[in-house]
Coordinates of C-alpha atoms in Angstrom, one line a residue:
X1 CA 0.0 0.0 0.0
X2 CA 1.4 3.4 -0.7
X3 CA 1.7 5.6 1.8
X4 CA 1.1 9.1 -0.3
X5 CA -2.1 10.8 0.7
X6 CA -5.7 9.5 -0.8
X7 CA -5.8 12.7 -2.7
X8 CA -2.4 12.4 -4.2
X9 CA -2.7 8.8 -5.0
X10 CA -6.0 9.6 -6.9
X11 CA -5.1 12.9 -8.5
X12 CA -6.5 13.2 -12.4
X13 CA -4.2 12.9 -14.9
X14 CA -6.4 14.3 -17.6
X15 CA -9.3 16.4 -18.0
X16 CA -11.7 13.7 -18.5
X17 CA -11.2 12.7 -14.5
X18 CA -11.8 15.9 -13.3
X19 CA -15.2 16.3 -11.5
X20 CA -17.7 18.6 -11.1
X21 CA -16.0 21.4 -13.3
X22 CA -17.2 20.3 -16.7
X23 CA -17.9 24.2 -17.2
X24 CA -14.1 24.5 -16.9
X25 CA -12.9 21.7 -18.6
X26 CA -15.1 21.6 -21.5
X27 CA -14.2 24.7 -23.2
X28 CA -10.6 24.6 -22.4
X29 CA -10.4 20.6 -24.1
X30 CA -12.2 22.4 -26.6
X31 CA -9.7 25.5 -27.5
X32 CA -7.1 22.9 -27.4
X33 CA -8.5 21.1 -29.9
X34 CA -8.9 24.4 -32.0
X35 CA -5.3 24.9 -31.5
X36 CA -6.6 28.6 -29.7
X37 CA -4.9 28.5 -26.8
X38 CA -4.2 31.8 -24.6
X39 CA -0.9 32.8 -23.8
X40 CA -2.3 33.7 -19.7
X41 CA -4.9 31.9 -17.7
X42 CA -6.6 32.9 -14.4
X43 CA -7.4 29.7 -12.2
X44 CA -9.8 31.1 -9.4
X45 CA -12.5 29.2 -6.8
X46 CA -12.3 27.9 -3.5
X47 CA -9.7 25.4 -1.7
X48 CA -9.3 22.0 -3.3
X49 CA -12.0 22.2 -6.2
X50 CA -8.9 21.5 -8.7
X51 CA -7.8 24.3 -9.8
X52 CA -3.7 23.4 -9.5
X53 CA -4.6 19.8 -10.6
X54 CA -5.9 21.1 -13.7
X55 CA -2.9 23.8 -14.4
X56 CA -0.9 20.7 -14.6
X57 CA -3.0 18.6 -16.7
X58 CA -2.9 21.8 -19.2
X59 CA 0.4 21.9 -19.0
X60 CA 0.7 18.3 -20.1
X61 CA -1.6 18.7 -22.9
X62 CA 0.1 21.6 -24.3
X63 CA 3.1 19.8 -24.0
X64 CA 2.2 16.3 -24.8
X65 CA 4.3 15.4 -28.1
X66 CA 1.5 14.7 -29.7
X67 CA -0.4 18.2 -28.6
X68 CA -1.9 20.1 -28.5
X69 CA -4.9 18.3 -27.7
X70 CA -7.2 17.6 -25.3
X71 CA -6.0 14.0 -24.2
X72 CA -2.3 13.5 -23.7
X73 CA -0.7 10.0 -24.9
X74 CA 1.0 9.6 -21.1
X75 CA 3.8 7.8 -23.0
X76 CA 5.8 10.5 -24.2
X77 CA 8.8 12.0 -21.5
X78 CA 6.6 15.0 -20.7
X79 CA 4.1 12.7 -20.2
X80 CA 5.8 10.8 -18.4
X81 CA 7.4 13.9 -16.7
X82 CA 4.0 15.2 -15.2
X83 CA 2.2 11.9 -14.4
X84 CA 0.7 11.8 -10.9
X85 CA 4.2 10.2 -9.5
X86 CA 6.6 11.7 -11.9
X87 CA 9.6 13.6 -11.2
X88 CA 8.2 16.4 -12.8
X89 CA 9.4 18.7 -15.9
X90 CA 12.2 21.3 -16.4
X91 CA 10.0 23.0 -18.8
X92 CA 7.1 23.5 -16.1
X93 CA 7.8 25.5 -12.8
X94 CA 5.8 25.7 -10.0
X95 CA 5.8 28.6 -7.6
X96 CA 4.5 29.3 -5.1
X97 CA 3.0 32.8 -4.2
X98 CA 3.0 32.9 -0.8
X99 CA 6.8 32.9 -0.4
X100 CA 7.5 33.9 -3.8
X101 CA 5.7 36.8 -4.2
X102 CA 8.1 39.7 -4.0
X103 CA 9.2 42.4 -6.7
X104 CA 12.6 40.7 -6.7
X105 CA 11.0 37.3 -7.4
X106 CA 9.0 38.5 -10.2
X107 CA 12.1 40.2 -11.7
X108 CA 14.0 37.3 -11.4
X109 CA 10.9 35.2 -12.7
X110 CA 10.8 38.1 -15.7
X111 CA 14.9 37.6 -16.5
X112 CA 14.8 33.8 -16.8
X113 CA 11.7 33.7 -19.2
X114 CA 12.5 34.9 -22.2
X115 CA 15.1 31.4 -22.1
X116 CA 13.5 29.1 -24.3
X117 CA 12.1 25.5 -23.2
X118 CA 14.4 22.8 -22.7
X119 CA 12.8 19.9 -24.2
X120 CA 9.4 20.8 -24.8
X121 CA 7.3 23.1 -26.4
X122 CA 6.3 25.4 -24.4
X123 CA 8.1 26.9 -20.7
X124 CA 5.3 27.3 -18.6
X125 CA 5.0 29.3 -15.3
X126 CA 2.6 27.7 -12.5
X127 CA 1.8 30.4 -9.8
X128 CA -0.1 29.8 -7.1
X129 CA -1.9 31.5 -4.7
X130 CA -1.2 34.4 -6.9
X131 CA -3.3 37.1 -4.9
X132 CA -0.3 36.6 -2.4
X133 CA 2.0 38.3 -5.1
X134 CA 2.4 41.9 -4.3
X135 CA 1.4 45.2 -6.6
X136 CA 4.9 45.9 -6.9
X137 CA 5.5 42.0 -7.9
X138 CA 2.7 42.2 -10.4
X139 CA 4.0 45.5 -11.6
X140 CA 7.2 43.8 -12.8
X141 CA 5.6 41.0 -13.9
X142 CA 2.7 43.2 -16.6
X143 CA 5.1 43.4 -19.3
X144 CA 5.7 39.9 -19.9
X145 CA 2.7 38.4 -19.1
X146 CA 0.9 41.2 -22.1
X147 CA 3.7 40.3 -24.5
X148 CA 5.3 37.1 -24.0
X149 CA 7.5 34.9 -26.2
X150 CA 6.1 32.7 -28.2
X151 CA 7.3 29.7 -26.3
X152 CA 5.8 31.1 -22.6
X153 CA 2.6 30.7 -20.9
X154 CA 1.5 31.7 -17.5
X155 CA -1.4 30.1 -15.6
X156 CA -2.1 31.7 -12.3
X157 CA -4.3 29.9 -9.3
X158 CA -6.0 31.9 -7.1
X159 CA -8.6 31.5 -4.0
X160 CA -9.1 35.4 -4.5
X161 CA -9.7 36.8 -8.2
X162 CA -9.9 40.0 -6.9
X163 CA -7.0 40.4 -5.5
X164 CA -5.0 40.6 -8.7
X165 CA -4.4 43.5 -9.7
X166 CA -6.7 44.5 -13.1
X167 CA -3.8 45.2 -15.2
X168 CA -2.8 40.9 -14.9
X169 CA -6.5 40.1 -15.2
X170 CA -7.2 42.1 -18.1
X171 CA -4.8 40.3 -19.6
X172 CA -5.6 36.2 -19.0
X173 CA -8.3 33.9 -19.6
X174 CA -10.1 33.7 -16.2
X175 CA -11.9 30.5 -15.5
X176 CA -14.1 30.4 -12.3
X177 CA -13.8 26.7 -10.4
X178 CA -16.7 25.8 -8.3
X179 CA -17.3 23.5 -4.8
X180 CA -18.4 20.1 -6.2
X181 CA -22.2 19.1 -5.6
X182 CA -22.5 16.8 -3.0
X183 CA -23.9 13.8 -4.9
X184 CA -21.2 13.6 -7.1
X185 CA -18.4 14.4 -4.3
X186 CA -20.6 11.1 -2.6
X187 CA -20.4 8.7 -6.0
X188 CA -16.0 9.4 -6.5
X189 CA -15.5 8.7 -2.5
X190 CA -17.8 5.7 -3.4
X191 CA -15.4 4.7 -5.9
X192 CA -12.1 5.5 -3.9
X193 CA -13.4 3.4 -1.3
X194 CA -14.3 0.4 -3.7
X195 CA -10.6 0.9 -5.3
X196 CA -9.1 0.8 -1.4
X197 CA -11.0 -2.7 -1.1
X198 CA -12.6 -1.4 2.5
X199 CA -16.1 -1.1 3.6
X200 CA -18.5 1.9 4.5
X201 CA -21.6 1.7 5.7
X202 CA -24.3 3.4 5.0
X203 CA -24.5 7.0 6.2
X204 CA -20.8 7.5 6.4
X205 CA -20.4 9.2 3.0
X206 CA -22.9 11.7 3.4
X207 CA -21.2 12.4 6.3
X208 CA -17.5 12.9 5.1
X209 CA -19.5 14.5 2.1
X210 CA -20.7 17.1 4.5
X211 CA -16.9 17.4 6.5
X212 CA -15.7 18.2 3.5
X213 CA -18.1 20.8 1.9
X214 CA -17.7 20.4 -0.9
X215 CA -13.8 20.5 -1.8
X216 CA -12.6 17.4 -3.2
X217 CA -8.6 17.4 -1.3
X218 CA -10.8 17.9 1.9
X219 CA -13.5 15.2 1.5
X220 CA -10.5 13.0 0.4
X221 CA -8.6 13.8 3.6
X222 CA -11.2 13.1 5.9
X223 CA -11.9 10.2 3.9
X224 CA -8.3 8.9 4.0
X225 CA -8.5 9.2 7.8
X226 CA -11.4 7.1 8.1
X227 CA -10.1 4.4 6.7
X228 CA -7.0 4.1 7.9
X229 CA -8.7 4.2 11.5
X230 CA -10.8 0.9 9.9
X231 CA -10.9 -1.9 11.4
X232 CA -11.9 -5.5 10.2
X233 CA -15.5 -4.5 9.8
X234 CA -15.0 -1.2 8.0
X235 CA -15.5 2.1 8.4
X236 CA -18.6 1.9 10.8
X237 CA -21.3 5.1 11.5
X238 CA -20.4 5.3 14.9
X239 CA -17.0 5.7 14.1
X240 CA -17.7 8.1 11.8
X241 CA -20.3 10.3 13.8
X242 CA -17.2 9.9 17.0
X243 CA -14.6 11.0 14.5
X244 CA -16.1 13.3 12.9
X245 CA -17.7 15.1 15.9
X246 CA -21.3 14.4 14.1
X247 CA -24.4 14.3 16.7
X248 CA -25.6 10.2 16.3
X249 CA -28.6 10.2 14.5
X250 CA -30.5 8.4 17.2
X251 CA -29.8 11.9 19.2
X252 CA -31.3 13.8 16.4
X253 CA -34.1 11.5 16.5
X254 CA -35.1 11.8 19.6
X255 CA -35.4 15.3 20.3
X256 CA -37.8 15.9 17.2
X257 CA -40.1 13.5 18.7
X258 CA -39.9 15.3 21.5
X259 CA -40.2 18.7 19.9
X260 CA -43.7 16.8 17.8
X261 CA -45.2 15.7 20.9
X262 CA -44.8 18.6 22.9
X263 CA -42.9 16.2 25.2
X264 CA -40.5 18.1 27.5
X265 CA -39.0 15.6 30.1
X266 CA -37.6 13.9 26.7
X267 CA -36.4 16.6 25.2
X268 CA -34.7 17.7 28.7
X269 CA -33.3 14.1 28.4
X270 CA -32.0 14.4 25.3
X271 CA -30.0 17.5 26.2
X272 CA -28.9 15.8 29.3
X273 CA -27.2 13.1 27.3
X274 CA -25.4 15.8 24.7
X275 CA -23.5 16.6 28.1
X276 CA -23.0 13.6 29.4
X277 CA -21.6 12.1 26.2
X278 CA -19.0 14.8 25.8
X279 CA -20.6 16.4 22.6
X280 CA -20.2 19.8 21.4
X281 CA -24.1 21.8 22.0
X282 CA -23.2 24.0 19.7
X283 CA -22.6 21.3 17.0
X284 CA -25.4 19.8 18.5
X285 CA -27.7 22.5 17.2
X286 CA -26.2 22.9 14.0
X287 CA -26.9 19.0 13.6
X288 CA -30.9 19.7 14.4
X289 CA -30.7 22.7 12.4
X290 CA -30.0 20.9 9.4
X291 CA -32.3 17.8 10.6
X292 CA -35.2 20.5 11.2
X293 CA -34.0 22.1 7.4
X294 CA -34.5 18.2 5.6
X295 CA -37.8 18.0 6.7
X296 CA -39.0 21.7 5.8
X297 CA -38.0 20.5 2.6
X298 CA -39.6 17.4 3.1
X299 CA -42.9 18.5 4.3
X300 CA -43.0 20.8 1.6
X301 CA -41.5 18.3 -1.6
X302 CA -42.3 14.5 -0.8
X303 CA -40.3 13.2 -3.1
X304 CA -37.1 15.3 -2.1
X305 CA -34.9 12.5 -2.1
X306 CA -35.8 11.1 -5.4
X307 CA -34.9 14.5 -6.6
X308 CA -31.4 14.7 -4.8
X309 CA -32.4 17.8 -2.2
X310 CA -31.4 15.6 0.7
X311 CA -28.5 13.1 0.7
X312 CA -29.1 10.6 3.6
X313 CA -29.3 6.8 3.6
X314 CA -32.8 5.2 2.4
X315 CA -33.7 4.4 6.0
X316 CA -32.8 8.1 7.7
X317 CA -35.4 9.4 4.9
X318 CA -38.0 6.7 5.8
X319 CA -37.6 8.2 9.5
X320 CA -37.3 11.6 8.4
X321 CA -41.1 10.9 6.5
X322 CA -42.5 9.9 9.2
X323 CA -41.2 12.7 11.5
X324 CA -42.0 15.7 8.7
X325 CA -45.9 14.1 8.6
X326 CA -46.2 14.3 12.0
X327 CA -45.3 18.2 12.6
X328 CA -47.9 21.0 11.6
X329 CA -46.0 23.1 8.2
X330 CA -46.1 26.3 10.6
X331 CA -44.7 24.6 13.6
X332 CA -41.5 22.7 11.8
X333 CA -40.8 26.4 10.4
X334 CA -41.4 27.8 13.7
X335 CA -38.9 25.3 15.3
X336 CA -36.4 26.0 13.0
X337 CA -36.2 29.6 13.1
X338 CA -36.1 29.5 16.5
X339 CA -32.9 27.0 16.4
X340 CA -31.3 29.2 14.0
X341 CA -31.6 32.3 16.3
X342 CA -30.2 30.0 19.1
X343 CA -27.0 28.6 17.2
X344 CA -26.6 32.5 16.3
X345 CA -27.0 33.3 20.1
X346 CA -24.8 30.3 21.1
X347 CA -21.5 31.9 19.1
X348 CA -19.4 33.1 22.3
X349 CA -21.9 31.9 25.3
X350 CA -20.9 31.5 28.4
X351 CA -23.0 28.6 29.0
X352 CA -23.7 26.2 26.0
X353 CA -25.6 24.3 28.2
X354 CA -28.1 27.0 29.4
X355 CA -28.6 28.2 26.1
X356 CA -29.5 24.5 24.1
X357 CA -31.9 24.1 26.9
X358 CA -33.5 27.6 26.5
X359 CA -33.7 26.8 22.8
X360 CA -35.6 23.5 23.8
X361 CA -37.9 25.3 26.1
X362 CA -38.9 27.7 23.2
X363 CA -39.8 25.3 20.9
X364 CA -41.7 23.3 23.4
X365 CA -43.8 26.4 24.5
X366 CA -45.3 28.0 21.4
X367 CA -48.0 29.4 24.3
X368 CA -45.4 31.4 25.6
X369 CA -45.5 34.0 22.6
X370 CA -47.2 36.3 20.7
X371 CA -46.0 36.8 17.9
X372 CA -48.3 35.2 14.5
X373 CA -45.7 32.0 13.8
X374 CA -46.1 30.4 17.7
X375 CA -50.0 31.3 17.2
X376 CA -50.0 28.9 14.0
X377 CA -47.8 26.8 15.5
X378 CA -50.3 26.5 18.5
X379 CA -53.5 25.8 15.7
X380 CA -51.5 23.3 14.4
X381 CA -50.6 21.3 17.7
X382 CA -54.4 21.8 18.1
X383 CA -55.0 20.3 14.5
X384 CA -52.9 17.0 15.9
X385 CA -55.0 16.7 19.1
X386 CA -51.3 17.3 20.6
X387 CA -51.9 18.0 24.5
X388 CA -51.6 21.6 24.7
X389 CA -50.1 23.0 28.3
X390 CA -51.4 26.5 27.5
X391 CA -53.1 26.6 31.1
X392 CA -50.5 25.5 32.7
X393 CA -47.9 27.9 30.9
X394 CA -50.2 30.7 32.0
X395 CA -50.6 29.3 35.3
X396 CA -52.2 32.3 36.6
X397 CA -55.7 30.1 37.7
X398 CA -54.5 27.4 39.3
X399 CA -52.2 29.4 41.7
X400 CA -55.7 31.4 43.0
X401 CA -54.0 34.6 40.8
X402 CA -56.7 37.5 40.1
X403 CA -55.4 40.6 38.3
X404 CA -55.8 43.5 40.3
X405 CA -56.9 46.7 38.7
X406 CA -52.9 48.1 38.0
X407 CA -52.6 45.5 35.5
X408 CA -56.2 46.8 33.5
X409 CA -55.3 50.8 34.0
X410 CA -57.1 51.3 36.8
X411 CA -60.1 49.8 35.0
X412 CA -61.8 46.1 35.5
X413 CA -60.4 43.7 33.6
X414 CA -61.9 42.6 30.3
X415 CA -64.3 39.5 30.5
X416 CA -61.4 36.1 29.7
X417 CA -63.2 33.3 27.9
X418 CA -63.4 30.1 29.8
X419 CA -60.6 27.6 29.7
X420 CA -62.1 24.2 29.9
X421 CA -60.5 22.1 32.6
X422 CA -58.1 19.3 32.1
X423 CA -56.2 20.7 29.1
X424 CA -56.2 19.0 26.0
X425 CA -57.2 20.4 22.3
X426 CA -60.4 22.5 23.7
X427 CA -58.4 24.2 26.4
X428 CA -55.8 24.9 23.4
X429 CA -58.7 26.2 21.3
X430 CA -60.3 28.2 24.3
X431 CA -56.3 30.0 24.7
X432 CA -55.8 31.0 21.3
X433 CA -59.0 32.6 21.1
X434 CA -57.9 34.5 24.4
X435 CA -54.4 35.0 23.4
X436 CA -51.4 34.0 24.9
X437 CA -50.9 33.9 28.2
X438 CA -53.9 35.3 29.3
X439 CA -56.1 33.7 32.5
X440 CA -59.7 33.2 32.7
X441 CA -61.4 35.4 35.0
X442 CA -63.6 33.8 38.1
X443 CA -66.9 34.4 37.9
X444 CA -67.8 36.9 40.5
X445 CA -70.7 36.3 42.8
X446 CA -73.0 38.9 43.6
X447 CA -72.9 41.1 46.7
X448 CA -75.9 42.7 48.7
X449 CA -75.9 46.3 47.5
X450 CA -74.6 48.7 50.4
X451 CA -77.8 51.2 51.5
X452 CA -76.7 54.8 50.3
X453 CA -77.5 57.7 52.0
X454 CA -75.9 61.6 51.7
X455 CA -73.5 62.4 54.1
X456 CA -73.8 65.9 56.0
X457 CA -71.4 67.5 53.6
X458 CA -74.0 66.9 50.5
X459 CA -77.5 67.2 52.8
X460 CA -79.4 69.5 50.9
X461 CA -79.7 73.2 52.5
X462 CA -82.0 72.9 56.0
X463 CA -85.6 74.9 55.5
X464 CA -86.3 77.1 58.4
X465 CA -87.4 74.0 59.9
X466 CA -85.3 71.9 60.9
X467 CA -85.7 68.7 58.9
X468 CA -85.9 65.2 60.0
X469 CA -83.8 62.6 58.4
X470 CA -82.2 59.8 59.9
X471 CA -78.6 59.6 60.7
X472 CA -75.7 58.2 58.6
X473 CA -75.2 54.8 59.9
X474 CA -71.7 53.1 60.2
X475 CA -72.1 51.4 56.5
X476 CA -72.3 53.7 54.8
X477 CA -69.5 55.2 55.0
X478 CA -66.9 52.4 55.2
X479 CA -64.3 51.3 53.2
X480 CA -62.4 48.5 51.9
X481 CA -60.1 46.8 54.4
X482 CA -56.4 47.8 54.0
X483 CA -54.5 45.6 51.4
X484 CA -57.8 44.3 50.2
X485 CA -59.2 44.0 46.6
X486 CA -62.6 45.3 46.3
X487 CA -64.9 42.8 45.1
X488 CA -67.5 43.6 41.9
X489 CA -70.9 44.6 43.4
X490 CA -74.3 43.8 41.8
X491 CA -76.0 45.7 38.8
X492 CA -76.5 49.2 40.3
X493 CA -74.6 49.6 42.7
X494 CA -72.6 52.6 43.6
X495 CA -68.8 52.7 41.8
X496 CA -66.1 55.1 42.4
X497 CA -65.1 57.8 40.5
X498 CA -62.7 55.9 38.7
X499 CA -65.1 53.1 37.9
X500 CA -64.2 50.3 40.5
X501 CA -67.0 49.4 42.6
X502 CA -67.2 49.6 46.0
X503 CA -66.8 46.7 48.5
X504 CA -68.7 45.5 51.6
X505 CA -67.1 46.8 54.5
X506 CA -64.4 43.4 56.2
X507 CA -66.1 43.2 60.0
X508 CA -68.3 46.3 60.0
X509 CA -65.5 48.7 61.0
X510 CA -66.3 52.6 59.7
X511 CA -63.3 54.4 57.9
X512 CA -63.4 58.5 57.3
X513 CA -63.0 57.9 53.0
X514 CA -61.8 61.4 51.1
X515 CA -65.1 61.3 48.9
X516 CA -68.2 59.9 49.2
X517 CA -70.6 58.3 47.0
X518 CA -73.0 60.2 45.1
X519 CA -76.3 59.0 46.0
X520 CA -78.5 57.7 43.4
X521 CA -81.5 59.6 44.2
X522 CA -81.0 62.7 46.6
X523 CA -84.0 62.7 49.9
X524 CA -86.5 64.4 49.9
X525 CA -86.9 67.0 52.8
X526 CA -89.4 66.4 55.3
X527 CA -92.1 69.3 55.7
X528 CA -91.7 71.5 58.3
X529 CA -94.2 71.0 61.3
X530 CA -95.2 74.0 64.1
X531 CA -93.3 73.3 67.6
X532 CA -95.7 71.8 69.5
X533 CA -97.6 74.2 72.3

């Protein structure tokens, strides 16, 4: 077994082995066959998509002794020369940027290129990394790279395009490289794997696949490490979940049960054994993020795996199914915004912990908010028959709670509609319709209405006779009991100023109040009789 690197020992050699660039590699097979080939080219995309692999393999077709053209003979010395193990050619130079990238280097780059090739047709200058060269570097270099010699071609790689300066980029053929879709990253590890005579189960691709997003060198690194950690058995799931630093499946599986059912001692349980098992919450939540984003996709498009949108095993999708029907279309979108607030909220916490379980809790309690997406969410747990805890999020009934008149303005509060005892879909219903949070308000039971009578201070004027009218009694002028919430009266009663009624007086006692009631009708005087003789 050699012991090069999985993504040296697989390197293409041609452009036909390249994958996932075909908008690259077409038209430049193409111009080779035309014999219209520039004398500058601009390599640009992100890390390990191919862009040095396929300098070289230009560089071999151009100088292929039976090139130009499109698909070198790899029997000829420059062949031979630039194979995936070769020694490499005299007539094609590497350099790198990063440590090359100087005005001195570029001079010195400038002096030796007008020598002609060696042995083959054509000198040609790899550079890579080129935004790493400086202005001053690129500066030096304009000159040749607008009018070379016939014999000279440049080819410069690049992560960053726009970093070279305009004068070098006006001057080259720029070809943009692109991150490799994932099903056809997962088919060539397939293959790799099936060269290297090792076994994978299912579900490990998708995952290296994922690892590597999208860049070939990196899926094949994480790949080589996989199976050279194999064992008799192959490369196993669990291995590649406790490698990888994956969340297990059966994790992921678990909590959106919980999250369906409204079920929060699992979900609790589930977060308990992140901990315990050493994982990482934040890549915890990233894992349900993108387990909550599958089945958006697959509550909205049944058939998403026929049409490649998710890449996962035939039995994850089966689960996946099952768990996308039984979540309401507002509620799996609910859940997931709210898990991709918490992973943002999560970047630099203090506490992981605290915060996973806080996203947990928010999920489970769509009651607990306002806003129109936990209200949908709510009418869909409703649609399910899902237990709905509303009353016992609001709580306020069961603990004997009342609102006093500061939470109503200084008015009564606004008549609640009933919640129906026990819970369930028609207390769910009954706490929509009332909004969320709110408490039902008791029933009050009527009062005896207090007798009114005027006070001195609002007895009409006296007549010249005195005028006979009983005096106030005790009642009517007391008040509520300190600390005490008046109680509604009956239909008629007096009411204060401010529109709270009045309240039976707490064991008789008379207290001096600032204002008194107004009576409802005023007394009439009684006529004035002649002293008696």
């Amino acid at each position: 077994m050699s012991s090069l690197a999985l993504y040296r020992r697989y390197r293409p050699e041609s452009f036909a082995e390249v994958i996932g660039q075909e908008h690259v590699t077409d038209p430049l097979q193409q111009a080779l066959r035309n014999n219209r080939v520039n004398h500058a080219y601009l390599f640009s995309g992100p890390r390990g998509c191919g862009k040095t692999t396929s300098a070289r393999i230009l560089a071999r077709c151009l100088n292929c002794e039976k090139g130009p053209t499109p698909t070198p003979c790899g029997e000829c010395e420059s062949c031979r020369d630039l194979a995936r193990n070769g020694p490499g050619s005299i007539d094609v130079i590497e350099i790198d940027a990063a440590s090359h990238g100087g005005v001195d280097d570029a001079r010195d780059l400038r002096e030796k290129a007008f020598f002609g090739p060696a042995r083959s047709r054509y000198k040609i200058y790899i550079i890579d990394e080129a935004h790493m060269v400086t202005s001053a570097g690129f500066n030096a270099l304009l000159k040749v790279v607008e009018e070379p010699p016939e014999h000279l071609k440049f080819i410069f790689a690049t992560t960053e395009p726009e970093k070279v300066i305009g004068t070098i980029r006006s001057r080259t053929h720029h070809y943009p490289f692109r991150l490799v879709p994932p099903g056809t990253l997962r088919d060539y590890l397939g293959e790799v794997c099936q060269k290297e005579a090792i076994p994978v189960e299912d579900g490990v691709l998708p995952l290296v696949v994922r690892a590597g997003a999208g860049s070939v060198r990196d899926s094949m690194s994480v790949m080589d490490q996989l199976l050279a950690g194999a064992t008799d058995a192959g490369v196993t799931y669990a291995m590649a979940t406790s490698l990888l630093g994956y969340t297990d499946g059966s994790l992921l599986d678990s909590v959106v049960e919980a999250f369906a059912t409204g079920d929060g001692a699992a979900a609790f349980e589930v977060v308990d054994r992140v901990i315990e098992g050493g994982n990482d919450p934040r890549r915890f939540v990233a894992d349900l993020l993108e387990r909550l984003r599958d089945l958006v996709i697959l509550a909205a498009v049944p058939d998403a795996a026929e049409k490649g949108l998710i890449d996962a095993p035939v039995d994850v999708i089966e689960r996946m199914q099952a768990q996308a029907g039984v979540f309401g279309a507002a509620e799996l979108s609910r859940a997931a915004d709210l898990v991709n607030e918490g992973l943002t909220e999560m970047r630099g916490a203090t506490s992981p912990r605290l915060q996973l379980e806080l996203i947990c809790a928010r999920v489970l309690l769509p009651a607990a908010y306002g806003d129109e997406r936990s209200v949908m969410a709510r009418l869909d747990r409703i649609e399910r028959g899902v237990n709905f805890s509303a009353g016992a999020a609001a709580g306020m009934p069961a603990m004997g709670y009342v609102p006093g008149p500061e939470a109503h303005g200084g008015a009564p509060a606004a008549p609640q509609a009933a919640v129906p005892p026990g819970g369930g879909p028609a207390a769910a219903r009954a706490a929509v319709r009332g909004g969320p949070g709110t408490a039902p308000a008791p029933t009050p039971a009527p009062s005896p209405a207090p007798a009114q009578a005027p006070s001195p201070a609002q007895a009409p004027a006296p007549s010249p006779a005195p005028a006979v009218a009983p005096p106030p009694t005790p009642a009517e002028h007391s008040s509520p009991a300190p600390g005490a919430w008046p109680t509604p009266t009956a239909a008629g009663s007096g009411r204060r100023p401010g529109g709270w009624p009045t309240a039976a007086p707490a064991g008789g006692g008379a207290r001096p109040q600032a204002a008194a009631p107004v009576p409802a009708h005023a007394p009439t005087p009684a006529p004035a009789s002649a002293p008696p003789p």
